[in-house]
Short mmCIF file of C-alpha atoms in Angstrom, two decimals:
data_model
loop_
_atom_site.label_atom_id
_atom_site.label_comp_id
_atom_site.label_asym_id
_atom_site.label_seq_id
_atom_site.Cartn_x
_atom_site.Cartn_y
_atom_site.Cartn_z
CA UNK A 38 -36.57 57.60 -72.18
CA UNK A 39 -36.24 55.72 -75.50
CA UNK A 40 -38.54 55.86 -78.23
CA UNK A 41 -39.31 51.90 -77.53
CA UNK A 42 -40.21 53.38 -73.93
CA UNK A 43 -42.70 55.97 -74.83
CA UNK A 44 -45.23 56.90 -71.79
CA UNK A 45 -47.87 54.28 -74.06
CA UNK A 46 -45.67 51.19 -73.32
CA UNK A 47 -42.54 49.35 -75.01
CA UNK A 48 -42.13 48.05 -78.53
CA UNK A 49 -43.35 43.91 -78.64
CA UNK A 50 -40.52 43.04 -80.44
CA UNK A 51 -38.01 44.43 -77.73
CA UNK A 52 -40.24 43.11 -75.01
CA UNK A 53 -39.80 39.34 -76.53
CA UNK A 54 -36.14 40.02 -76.86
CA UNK A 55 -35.81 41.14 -73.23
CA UNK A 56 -37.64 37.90 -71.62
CA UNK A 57 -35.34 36.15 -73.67
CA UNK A 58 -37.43 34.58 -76.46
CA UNK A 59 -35.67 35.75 -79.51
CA UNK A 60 -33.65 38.46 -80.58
CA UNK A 61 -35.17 41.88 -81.23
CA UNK A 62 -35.07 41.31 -85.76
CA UNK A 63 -36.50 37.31 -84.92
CA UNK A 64 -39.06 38.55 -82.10
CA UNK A 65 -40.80 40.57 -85.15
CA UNK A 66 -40.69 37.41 -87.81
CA UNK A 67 -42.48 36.15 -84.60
CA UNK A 68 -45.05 38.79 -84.54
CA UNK A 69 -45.29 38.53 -88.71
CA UNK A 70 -46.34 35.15 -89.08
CA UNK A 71 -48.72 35.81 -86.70
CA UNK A 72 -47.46 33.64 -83.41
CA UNK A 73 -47.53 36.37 -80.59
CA UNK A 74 -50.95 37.24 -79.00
CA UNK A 75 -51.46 40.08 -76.54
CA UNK A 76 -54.08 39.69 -73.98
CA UNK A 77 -55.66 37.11 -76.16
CA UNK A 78 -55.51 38.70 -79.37
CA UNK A 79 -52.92 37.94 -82.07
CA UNK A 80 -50.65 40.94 -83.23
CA UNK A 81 -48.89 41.47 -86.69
CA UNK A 82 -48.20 45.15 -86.37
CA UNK A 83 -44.65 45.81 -85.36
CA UNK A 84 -45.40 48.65 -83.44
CA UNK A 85 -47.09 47.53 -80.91
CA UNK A 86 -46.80 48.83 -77.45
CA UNK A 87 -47.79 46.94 -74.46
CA UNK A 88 -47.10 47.41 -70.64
CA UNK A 89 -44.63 44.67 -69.42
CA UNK A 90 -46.45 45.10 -66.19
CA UNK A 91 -49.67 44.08 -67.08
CA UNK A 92 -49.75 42.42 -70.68
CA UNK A 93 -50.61 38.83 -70.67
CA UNK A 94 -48.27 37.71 -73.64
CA UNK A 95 -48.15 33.95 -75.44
CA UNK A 96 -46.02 33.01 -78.34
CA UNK A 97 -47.19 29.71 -80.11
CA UNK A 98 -49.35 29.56 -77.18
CA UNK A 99 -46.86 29.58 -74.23
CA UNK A 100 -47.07 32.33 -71.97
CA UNK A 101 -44.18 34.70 -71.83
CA UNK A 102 -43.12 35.45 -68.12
CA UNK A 103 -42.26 38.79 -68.08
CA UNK A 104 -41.31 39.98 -64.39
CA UNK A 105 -37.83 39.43 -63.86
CA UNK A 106 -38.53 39.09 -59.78
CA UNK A 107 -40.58 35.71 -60.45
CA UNK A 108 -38.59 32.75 -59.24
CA UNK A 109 -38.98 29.08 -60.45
CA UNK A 110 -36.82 26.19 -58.74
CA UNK A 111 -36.80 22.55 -58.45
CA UNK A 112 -35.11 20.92 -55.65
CA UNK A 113 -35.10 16.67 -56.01
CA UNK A 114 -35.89 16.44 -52.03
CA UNK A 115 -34.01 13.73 -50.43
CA UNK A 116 -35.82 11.23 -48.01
CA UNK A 117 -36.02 12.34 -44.30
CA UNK A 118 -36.55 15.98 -45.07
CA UNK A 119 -39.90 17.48 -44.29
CA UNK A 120 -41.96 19.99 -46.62
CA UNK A 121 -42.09 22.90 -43.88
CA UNK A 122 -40.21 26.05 -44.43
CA UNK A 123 -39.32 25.72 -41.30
CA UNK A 124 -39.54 22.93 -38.01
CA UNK A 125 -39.50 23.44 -34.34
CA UNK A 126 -38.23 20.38 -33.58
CA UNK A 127 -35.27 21.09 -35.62
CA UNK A 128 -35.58 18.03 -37.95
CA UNK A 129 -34.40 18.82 -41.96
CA UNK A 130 -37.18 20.69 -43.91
CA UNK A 131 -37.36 22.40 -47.38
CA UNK A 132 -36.86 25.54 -45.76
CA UNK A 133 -33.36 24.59 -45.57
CA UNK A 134 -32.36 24.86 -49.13
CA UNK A 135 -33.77 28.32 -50.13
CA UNK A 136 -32.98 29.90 -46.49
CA UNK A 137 -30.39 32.06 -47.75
CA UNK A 138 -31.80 33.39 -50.87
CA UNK A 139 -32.97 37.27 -51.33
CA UNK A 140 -36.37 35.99 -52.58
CA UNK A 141 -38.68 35.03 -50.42
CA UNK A 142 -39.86 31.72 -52.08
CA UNK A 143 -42.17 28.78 -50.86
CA UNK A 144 -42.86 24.91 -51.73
CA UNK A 145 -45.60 24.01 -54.00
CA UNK A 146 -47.36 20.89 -52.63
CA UNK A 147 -46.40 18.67 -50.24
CA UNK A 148 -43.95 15.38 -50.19
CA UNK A 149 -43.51 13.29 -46.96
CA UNK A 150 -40.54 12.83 -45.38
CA UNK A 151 -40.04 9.58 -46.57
CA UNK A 152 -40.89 10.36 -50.00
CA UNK A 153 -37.97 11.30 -52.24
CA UNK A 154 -38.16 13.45 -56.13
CA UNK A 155 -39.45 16.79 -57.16
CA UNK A 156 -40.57 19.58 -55.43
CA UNK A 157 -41.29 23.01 -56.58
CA UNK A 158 -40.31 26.29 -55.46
CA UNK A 159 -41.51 29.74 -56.33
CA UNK A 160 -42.96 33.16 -55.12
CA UNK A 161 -45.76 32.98 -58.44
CA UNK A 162 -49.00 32.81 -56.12
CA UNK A 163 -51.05 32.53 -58.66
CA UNK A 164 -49.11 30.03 -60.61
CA UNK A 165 -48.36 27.77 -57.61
CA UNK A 166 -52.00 28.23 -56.55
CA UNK A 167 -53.55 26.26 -59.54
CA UNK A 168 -50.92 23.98 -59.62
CA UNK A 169 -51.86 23.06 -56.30
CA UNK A 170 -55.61 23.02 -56.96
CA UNK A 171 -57.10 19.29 -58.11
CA UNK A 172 -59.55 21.13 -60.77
CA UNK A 173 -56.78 22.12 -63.07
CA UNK A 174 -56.00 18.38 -63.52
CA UNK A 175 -52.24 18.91 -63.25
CA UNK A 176 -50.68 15.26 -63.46
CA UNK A 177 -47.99 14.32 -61.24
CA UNK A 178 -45.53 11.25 -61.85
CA UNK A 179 -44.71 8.84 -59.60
CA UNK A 180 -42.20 5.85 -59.31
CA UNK A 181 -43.43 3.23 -56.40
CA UNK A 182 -41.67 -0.17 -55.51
CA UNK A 183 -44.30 -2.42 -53.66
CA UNK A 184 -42.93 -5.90 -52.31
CA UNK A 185 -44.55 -8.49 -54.53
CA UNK A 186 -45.87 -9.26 -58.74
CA UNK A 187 -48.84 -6.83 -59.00
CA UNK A 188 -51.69 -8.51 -61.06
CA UNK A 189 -52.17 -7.80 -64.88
CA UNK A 190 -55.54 -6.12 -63.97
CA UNK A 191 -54.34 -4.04 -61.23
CA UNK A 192 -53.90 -0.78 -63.81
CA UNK A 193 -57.36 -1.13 -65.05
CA UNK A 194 -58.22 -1.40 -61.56
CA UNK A 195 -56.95 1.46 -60.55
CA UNK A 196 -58.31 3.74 -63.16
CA UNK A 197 -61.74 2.81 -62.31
CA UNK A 198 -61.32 4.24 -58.83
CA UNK A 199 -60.44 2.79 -55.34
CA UNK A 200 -62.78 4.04 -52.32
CA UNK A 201 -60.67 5.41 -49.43
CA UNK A 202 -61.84 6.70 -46.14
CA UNK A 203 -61.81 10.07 -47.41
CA UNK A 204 -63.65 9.44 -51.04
CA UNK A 205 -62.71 7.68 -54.35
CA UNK A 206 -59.38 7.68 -56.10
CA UNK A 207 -58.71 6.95 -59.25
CA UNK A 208 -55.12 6.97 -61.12
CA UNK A 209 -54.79 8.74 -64.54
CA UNK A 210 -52.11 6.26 -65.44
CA UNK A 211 -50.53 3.35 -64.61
CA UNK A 212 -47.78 0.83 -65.67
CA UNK A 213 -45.35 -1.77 -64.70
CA UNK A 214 -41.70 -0.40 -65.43
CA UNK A 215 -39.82 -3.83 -63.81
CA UNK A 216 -40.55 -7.00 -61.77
CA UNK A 217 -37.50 -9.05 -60.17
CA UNK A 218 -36.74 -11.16 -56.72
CA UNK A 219 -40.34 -10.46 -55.34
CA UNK A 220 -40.73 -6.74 -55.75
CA UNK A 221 -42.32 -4.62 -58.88
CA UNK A 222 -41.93 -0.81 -59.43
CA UNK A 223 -44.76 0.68 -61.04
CA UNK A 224 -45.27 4.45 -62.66
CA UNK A 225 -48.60 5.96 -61.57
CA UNK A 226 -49.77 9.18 -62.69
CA UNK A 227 -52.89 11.16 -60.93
CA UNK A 228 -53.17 14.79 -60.69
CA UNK A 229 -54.87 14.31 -56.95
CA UNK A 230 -53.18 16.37 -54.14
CA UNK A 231 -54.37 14.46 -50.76
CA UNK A 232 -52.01 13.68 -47.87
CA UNK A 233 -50.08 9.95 -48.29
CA UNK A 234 -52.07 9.27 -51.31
CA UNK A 235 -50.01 7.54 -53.33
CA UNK A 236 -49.13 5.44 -50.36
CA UNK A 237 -53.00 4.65 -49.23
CA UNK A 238 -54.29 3.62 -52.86
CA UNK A 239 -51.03 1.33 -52.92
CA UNK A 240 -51.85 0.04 -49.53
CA UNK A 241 -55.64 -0.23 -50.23
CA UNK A 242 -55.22 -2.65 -53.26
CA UNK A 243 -52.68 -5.01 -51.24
CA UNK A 244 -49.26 -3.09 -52.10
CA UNK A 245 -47.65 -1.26 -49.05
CA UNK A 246 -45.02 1.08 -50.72
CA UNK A 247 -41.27 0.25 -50.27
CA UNK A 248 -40.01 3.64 -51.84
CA UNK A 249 -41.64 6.72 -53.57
CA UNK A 250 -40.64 9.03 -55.68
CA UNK A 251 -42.04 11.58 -57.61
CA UNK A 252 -40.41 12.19 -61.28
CA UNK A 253 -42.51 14.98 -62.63
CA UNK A 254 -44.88 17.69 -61.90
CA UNK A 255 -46.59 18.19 -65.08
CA UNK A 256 -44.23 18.69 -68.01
CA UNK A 257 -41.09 19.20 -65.76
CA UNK A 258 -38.87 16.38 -65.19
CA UNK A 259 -37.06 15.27 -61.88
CA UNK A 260 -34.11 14.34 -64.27
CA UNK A 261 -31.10 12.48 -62.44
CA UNK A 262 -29.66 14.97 -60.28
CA UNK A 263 -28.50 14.26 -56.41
CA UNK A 264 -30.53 14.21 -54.09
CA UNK A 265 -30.79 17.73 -52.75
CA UNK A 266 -29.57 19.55 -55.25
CA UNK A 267 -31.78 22.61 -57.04
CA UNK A 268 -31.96 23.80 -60.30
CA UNK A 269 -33.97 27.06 -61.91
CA UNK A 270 -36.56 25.73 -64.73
CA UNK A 271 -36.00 26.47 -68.26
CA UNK A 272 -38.66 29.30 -70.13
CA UNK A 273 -39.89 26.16 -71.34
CA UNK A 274 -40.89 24.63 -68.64
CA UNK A 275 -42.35 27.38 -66.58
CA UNK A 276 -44.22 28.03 -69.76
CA UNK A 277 -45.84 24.74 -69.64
CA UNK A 278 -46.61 25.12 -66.08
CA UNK A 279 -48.76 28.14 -67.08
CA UNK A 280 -50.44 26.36 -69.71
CA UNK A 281 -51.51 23.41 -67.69
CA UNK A 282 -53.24 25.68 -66.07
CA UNK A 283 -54.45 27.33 -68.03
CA UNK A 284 -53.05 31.15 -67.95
#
């Protein structure tokens, strides 16, 4: 055992280093200027010793992940493949594209089948728990093509709330990104979770969705990859996962 592994924990400094957030000589200008709290209090002293296994650890307010078995993917799901893990009828799922990894990793949220962009993957319960929960207000980012020119006031429309069969809706943003030969797509932006629900408020207000796809969750981008194709998330972006919700 090394003297930055005594039985009271590990040095701070080599603890940053190790989840990859600076070296071991920057990690401590880190903890000098005073940017690194432990377990909600900030710490100058360079010799503090946490537990890796139980410290909650932010720098500049980002959460530090430090369990090196936690998982974070993002897999821009094609259209026709279903959000199971797995399906008895044998159709494509999101099962598919993780099957043969060692962890044992499931989708966070839901996209229909016909519904194309980003999903998540990861085995962080408690991460993929909130981000799934409508009280943590998590946005998510949608691109929608609707056959016809949506109305000037259809944004402020939508922002007031639409009444659907299963309660009120309301969008936290809207736009018009293009209008040409008798179609518009629109961004919308709403941190609600319920099944179809893009689709419905589009439907409800007189715009049946042509195509749907979802460009962010949150601070992560879909990007311009192929359909199908996974990627890990940066530190970065898993650390503004956590503090959209708040951890």
């Amino acid at each position: 055992m090394t003297s930055d592994e005594a039985p009271e924990g590990v040095r701070l400094q080599k603890v940053l280093a190790k989840a990859g957030i600076a070296s071991r000589r920057a990690a401590e200008e880190l903890i000098a200027q005073g940017r690194v709290s432990v377990d909600g209090r900030t710490v100058r002293e360079q010799g503090h010793r946490v537990d890796p296994d139980s410290a909650v650890i932010h720098v500049d307010g980002t959460r530090v992940i430090l369990r090196e078995d936690l998982v974070y993917l993002a897999l821009n799901k094609p259209k026709g493949v279903h959000s199971t893990m797995t399906d008895d009828q044998g159709r494509p799922c999101v099962g598919d594209y993780v099957r043969n990894r060692a962890e044992r990793l499931f989708h966070v949220g839901r996209l229909d089948a016909e519904t194309e962009g980003l999903l998540l993957f990861t085995n962080d319960g408690d991460l993929a728990h909130r981000l799934m929960h409508p009280s943590y207000h998590v946005p998510k980012t949608y691109l929608a093509e609707v056959d016809g020119l949506v109305p000037r006031g259809l944004g402020k429309q939508l922002k007031a709330g639409i009444e659907l069969e299963d309660g009120p809706v309301k969008v936290d943003a809207f736009r018009v990104k293009d209008m040409q030969a008798g179609r518009t797509l629109v961004e919308i932006v709403l941190h609600e979770g319920r099944k179809h629900i893009v689709r419905r408020l589009l439907a409800e207000v007189g715009f049946p969705v042509r195509k749907l796809v979802r460009t962010a969750v949150g601070d992560v981008q879909l990007g311009n990859p192929k359909p199908g194709t996974m990627r890990r998330l940066t530190r970065e972006e898993v650390g503004g996962l956590y503090r959209a919700v708040g951890l």
